[in-house]
XYZ file of C-alpha atoms in Angstrom:
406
model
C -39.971 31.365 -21.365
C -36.909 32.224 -20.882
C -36.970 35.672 -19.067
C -34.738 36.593 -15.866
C -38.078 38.013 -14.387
C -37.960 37.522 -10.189
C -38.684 39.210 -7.004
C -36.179 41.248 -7.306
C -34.124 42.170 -10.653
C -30.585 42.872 -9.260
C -29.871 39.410 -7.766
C -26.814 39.551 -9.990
C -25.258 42.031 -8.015
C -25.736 39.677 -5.193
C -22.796 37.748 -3.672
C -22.922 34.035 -4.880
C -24.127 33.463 -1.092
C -27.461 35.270 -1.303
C -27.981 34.009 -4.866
C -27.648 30.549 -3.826
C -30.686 31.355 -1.536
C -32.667 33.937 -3.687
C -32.399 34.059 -7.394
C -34.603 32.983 -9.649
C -37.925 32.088 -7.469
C -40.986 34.362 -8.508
C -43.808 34.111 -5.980
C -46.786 32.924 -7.484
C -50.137 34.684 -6.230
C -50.081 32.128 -3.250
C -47.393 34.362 -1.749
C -45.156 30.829 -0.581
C -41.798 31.427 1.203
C -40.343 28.412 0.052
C -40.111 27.509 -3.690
C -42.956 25.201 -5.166
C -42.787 21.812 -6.965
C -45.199 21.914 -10.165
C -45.412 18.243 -11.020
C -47.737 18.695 -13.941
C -47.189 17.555 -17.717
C -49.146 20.278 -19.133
C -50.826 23.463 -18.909
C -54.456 24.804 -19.381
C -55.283 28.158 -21.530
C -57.870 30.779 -21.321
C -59.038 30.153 -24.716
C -57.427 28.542 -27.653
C -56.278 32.279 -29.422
C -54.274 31.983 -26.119
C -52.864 28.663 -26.460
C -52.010 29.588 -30.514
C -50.152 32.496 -29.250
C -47.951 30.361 -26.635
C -47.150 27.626 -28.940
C -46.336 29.811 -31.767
C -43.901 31.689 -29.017
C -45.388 34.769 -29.752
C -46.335 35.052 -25.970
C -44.069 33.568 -23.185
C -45.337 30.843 -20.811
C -45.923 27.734 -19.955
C -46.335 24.854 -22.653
C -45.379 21.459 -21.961
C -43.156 19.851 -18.927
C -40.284 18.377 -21.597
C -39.255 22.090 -22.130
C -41.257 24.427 -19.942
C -41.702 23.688 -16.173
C -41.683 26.881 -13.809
C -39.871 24.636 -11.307
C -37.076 23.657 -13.261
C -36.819 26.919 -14.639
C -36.257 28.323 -10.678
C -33.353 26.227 -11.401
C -32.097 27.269 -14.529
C -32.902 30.692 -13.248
C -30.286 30.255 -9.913
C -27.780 28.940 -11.649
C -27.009 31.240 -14.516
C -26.857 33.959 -12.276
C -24.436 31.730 -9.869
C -22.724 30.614 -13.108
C -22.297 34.289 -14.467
C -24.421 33.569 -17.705
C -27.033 34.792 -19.630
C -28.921 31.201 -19.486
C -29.063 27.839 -18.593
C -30.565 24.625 -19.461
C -31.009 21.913 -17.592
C -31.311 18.429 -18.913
C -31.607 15.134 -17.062
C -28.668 13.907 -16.429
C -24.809 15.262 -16.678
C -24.502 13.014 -19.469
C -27.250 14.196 -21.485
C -25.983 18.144 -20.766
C -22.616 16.987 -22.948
C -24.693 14.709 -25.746
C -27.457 17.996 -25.937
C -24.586 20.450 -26.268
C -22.996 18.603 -29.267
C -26.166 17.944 -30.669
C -27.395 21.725 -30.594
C -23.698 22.743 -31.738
C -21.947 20.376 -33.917
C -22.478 18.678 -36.953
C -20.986 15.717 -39.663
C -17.357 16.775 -40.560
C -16.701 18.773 -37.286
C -14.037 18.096 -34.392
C -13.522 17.953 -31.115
C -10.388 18.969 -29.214
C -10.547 17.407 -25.639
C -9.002 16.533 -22.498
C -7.779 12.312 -22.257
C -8.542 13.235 -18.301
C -11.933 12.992 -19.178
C -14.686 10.907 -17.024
C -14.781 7.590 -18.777
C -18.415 7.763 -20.509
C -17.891 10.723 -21.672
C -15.160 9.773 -23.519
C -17.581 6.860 -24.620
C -19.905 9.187 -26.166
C -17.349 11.217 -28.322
C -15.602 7.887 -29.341
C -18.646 5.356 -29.607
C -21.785 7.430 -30.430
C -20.778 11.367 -31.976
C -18.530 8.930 -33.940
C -20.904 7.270 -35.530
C -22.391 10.694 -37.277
C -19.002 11.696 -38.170
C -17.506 13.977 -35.277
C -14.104 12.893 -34.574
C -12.925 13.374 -31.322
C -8.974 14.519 -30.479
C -7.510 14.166 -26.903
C -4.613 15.985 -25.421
C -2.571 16.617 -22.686
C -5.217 18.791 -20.044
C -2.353 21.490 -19.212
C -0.194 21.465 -22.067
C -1.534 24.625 -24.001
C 0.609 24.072 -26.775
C -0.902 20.407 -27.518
C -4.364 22.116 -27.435
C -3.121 24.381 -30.271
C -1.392 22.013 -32.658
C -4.741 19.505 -31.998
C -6.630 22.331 -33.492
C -7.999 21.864 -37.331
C -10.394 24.520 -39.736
C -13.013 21.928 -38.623
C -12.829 22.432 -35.173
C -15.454 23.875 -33.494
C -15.323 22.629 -29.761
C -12.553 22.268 -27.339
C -13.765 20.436 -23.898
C -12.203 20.228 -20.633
C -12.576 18.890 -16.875
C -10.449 21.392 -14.714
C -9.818 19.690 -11.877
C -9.867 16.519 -14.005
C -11.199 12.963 -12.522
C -9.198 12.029 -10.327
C -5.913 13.220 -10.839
C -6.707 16.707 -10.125
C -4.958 18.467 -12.975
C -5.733 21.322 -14.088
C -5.840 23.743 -17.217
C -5.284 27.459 -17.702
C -9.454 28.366 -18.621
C -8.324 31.785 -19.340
C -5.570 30.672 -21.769
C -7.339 27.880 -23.185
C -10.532 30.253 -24.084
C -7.992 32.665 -25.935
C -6.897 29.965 -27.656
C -10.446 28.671 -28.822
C -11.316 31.687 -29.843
C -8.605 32.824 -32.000
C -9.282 29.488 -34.353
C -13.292 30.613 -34.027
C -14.152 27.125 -31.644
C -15.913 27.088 -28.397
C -14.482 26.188 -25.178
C -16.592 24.179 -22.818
C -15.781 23.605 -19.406
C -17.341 20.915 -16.970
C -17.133 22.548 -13.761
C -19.027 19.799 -11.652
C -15.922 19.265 -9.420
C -16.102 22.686 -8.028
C -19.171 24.383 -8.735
C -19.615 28.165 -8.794
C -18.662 28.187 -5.203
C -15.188 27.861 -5.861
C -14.594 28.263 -10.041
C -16.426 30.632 -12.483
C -15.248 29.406 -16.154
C -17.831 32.204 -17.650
C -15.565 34.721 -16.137
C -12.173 32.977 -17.209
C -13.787 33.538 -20.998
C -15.304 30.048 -21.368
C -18.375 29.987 -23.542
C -20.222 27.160 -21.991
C -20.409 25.751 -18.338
C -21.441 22.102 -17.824
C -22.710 20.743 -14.754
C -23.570 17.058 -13.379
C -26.103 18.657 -11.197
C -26.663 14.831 -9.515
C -22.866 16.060 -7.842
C -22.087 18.564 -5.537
C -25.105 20.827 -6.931
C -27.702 18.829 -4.900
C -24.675 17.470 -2.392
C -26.829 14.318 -0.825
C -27.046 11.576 -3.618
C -30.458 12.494 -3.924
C -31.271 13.012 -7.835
C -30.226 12.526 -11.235
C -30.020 15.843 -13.245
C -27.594 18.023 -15.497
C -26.754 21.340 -16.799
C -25.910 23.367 -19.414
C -24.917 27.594 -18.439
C -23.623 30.182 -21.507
C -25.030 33.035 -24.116
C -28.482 33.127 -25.117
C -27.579 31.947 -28.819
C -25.685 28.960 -28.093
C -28.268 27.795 -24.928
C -31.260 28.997 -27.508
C -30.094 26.178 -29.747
C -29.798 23.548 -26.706
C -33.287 24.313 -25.560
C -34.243 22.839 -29.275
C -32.632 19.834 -28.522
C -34.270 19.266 -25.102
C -38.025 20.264 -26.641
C -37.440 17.848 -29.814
C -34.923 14.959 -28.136
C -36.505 15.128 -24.692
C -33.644 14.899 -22.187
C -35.711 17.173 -19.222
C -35.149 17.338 -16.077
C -38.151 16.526 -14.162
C -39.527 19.094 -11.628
C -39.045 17.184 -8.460
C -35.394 16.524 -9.039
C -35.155 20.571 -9.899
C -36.880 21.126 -6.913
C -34.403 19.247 -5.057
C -31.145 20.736 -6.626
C -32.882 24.227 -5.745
C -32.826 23.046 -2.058
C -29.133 22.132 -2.708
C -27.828 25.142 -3.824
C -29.125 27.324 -1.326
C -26.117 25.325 1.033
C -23.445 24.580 -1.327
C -21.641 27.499 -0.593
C -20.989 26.157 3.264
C -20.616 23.151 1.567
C -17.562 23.541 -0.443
C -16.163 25.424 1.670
C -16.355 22.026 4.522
C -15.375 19.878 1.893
C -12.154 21.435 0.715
C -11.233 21.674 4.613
C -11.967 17.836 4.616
C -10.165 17.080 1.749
C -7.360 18.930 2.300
C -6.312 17.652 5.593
C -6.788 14.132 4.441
C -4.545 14.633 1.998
C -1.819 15.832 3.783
C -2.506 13.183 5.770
C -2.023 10.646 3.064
C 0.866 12.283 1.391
C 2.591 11.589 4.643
C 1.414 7.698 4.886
C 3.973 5.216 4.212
C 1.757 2.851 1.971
C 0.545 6.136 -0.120
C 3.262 6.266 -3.000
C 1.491 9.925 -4.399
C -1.514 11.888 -3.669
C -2.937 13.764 -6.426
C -4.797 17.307 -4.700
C -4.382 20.566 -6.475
C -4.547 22.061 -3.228
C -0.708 20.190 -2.032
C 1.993 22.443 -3.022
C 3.344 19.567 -4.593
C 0.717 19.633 -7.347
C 2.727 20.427 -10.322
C -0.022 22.977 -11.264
C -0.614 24.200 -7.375
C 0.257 27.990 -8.150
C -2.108 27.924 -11.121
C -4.993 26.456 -8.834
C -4.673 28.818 -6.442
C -4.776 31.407 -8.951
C -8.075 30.583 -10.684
C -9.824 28.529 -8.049
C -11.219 30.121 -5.231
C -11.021 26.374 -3.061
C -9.522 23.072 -4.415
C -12.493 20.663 -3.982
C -12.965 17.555 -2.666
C -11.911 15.524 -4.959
C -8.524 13.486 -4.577
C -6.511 10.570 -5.794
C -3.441 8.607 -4.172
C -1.418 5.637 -5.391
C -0.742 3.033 -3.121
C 2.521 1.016 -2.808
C 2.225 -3.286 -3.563
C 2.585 -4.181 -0.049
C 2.985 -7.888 0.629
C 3.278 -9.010 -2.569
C 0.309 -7.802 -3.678
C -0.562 -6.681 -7.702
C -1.118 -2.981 -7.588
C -4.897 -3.640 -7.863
C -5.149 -6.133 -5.194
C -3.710 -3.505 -3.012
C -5.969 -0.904 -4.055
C -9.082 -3.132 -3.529
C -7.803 -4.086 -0.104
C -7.489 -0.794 0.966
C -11.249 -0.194 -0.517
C -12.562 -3.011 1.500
C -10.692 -2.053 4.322
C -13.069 0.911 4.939
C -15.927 0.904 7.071
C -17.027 4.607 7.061
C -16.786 5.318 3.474
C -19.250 4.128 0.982
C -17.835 2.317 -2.091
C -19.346 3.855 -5.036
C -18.503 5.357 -7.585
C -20.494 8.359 -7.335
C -19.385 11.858 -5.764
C -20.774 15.483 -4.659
C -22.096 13.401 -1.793
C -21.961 14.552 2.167
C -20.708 11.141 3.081
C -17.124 10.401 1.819
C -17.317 8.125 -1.409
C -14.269 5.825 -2.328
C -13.244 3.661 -5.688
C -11.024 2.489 -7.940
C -11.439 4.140 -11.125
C -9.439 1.539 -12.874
C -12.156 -0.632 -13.113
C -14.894 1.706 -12.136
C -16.024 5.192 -13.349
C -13.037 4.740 -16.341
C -13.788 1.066 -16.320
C -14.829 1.306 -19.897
C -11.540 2.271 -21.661
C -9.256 0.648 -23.123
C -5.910 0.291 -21.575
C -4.004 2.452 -23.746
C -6.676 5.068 -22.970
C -6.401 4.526 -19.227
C -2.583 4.691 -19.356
C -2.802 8.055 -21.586
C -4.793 9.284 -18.715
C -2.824 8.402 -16.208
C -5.570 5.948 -14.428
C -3.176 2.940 -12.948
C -3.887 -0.314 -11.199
C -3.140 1.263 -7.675
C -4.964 4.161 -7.888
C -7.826 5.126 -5.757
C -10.256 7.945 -5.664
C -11.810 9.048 -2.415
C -14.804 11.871 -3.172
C -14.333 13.692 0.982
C -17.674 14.230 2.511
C -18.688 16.187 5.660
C -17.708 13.086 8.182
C -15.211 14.121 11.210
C -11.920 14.002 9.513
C -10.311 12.168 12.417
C -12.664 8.938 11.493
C -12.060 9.422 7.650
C -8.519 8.604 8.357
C -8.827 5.778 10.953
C -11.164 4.546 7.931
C -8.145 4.583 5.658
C -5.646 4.128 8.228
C -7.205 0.656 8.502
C -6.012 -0.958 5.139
C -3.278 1.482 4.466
C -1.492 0.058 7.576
C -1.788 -3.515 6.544
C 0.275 -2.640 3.594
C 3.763 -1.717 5.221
């Protein structure tokens, strides 16, 4: 069940180009080209010595669709090779990747060490819900290493970072941060949804555990809910028990799906970044745009560090926009929202067309206002998600309520 057996065995000597593509599909006797969709909840045996033998694991195959789906194991299969692990499991949303990794890993009495530039549900679930069972939860500054360190307790046994965060682009030091984890024995887990394999490996920077909204850039078109969870063999073994006993599966057609996505996301990272990039030199040069937050802008405090373990910047930016005429910093945010015509106002991402919100009362709608000031989410701050659209109408889109504010 959870072999690396495919049509060919060295697809991890591929580039990440052909493994988008290739890994992980093994032709069934039908000889397709394309990969198949098994929508089945179960599975028929030979005889029932058979059957004993496959639930009692003592011969691999096919069970039951909550855990073992040859579909969504084509997926799990693609992306731990992209990823650089040994495994992945895939779960059915982002959110339930996080919840099933600190189900399968923690327990009463542990801690958490995380980012406050986390994605506002997630800090939800530390605070509200792995609260309840007794794991406390304690944020820090994303970049500032030595906060990480001093947050650090005997009963820590997680540390958790976005890197780029949402939306302010900031970013940690994975390689540093993993040293760090692993001198106090903890494990460092790294949502990497913002840039995907294309452009970040965390597995290679020494983090133990890739996570992955696969409903973002993974699939690319809005199409499907799913998540992801890439690492070792003995920390994913544990996570597949908490998928076949909790239930959070991905179900084959949205695997299906996020196969078809990966086999472009390379090209499509690579268009996005372009996209973002010139729109936010654009905006950093726009009057009514007090600050644009892009790791790719050389005036990203951690630019140089970016450009060192990133292999693009993403698409994912932020900018603050002045109080024009006598507006409250939201009002001029929201006006600026409604301005647009082109983008879609959601607060989704990972999407070919360009997405656009304000977090404030959005995605980190949720926290409380201490929490949104310690992570630097203000009244006037927007979050635009670049898609593939001609960058010329992306900023006549902005241009349009940007203008009416100076």
């Amino acid at each position: 069940m959870t072999s690396m057996t495919t049509d060919n065995p060295n697809q991890r000597d591929w580039a990440l180009a052909t493994q988008a593509i290739r890994a992980g599909h093994a032709r069934t006797h039908e000889q397709e080209h394309g990969e198949p969709i098994f929508p089945t909840s179960s599975f028929v045996y030979g005889s029932a010595a058979e059957a004993a033998r496959k639930f009692g694991g003592e011969e691999p195959g096919n069970i039951y669709s909550r855990f073992t789906n040859p579909t969504v194991r084509n997926f799990e299969q693609r992306l731990a090779v992209m990823e650089g692990g040994e495994r992945c499991v895939a779960t059915s949303s982002g959110m339930s990747a996080i919840l099933s990794t600190a189900l399968a890993l923690l327990q009463a009495g542990d801690e958490i060490v995380a980012s406050r530039s986390l994605f506002g549900s997630t800090v939800s679930l530390f605070d509200k819900y792995l609260g309840k069972f007794g794991i406390v939860t304690r944020y820090v500054e994303l970049s500032d290493l030595e906060a990480w360190e001093a947050a650090i307790t005997p009963a820590t046994k997680l540390l958790f970072a976005e890197t780029p965060s949402n939306p302010l682009s900031e970013v940690v030091d994975i390689a540093a941060l993993a040293e760090i984890a692993h001198r106090h024995g903890a494990l460092l887990a790294i949502d990497n949804c913002f840039l995907t394999p294309a452009l970040q490996k965390p597995i290679e920077l020494g983090a133990d555990l890739v996570i992955h909204s696969a409903t973002k850039y993974l699939d690319g078109q809005g199409r499907a809910i799913g998540g992801a969870v890439v690492g070792r063999d003995k920390e994913l073994e544990e996570l597949f028990g908490v998928v076949r006993t909790c239930g959070p599966c991905m179900s084959p057609f949205n695997a299906w799906i996020f196969l078809k996505g990966l086999e472009t996301l390379n090209l499509r990272m690579r268009a996005h970044c372009e996209n973002a990039m010139a729109l936010a030199r654009w905006l950093e040069a726009h009057p009514a745009v007090s600050r644009v937050y892009y790791s790719g802008l050389e005036s990203h405090p951690q630019h140089a560090l970016a450009s060192r373990q990133q292999q693009g910047y993403g698409a994912v930016l932020g900018l603050e926009v002045v109080n024009g005429r006598g507006q409250s910093a939201r009002e001029a945010a929201w006006s600026v929202i409604d301005a647009t015509q082109v983008m879609s106002i959601t607060g989704n991402l990972g999407d070919v067309k360009t997405t656009i919100t304000h977090p404030g009362t959005t995605t980190h709608g949720r926290l409380s206002e201490e929490q949104k000031a310690a992570a630097g989410i203000s009244d006037g701050l927007i979050r635009v998600a670049v898609g593939l659209e001609d960058i010329d109408d992306l900023k006549a889109d902005l241009a349009r309520g940007l203008d009416a504010l100076v």
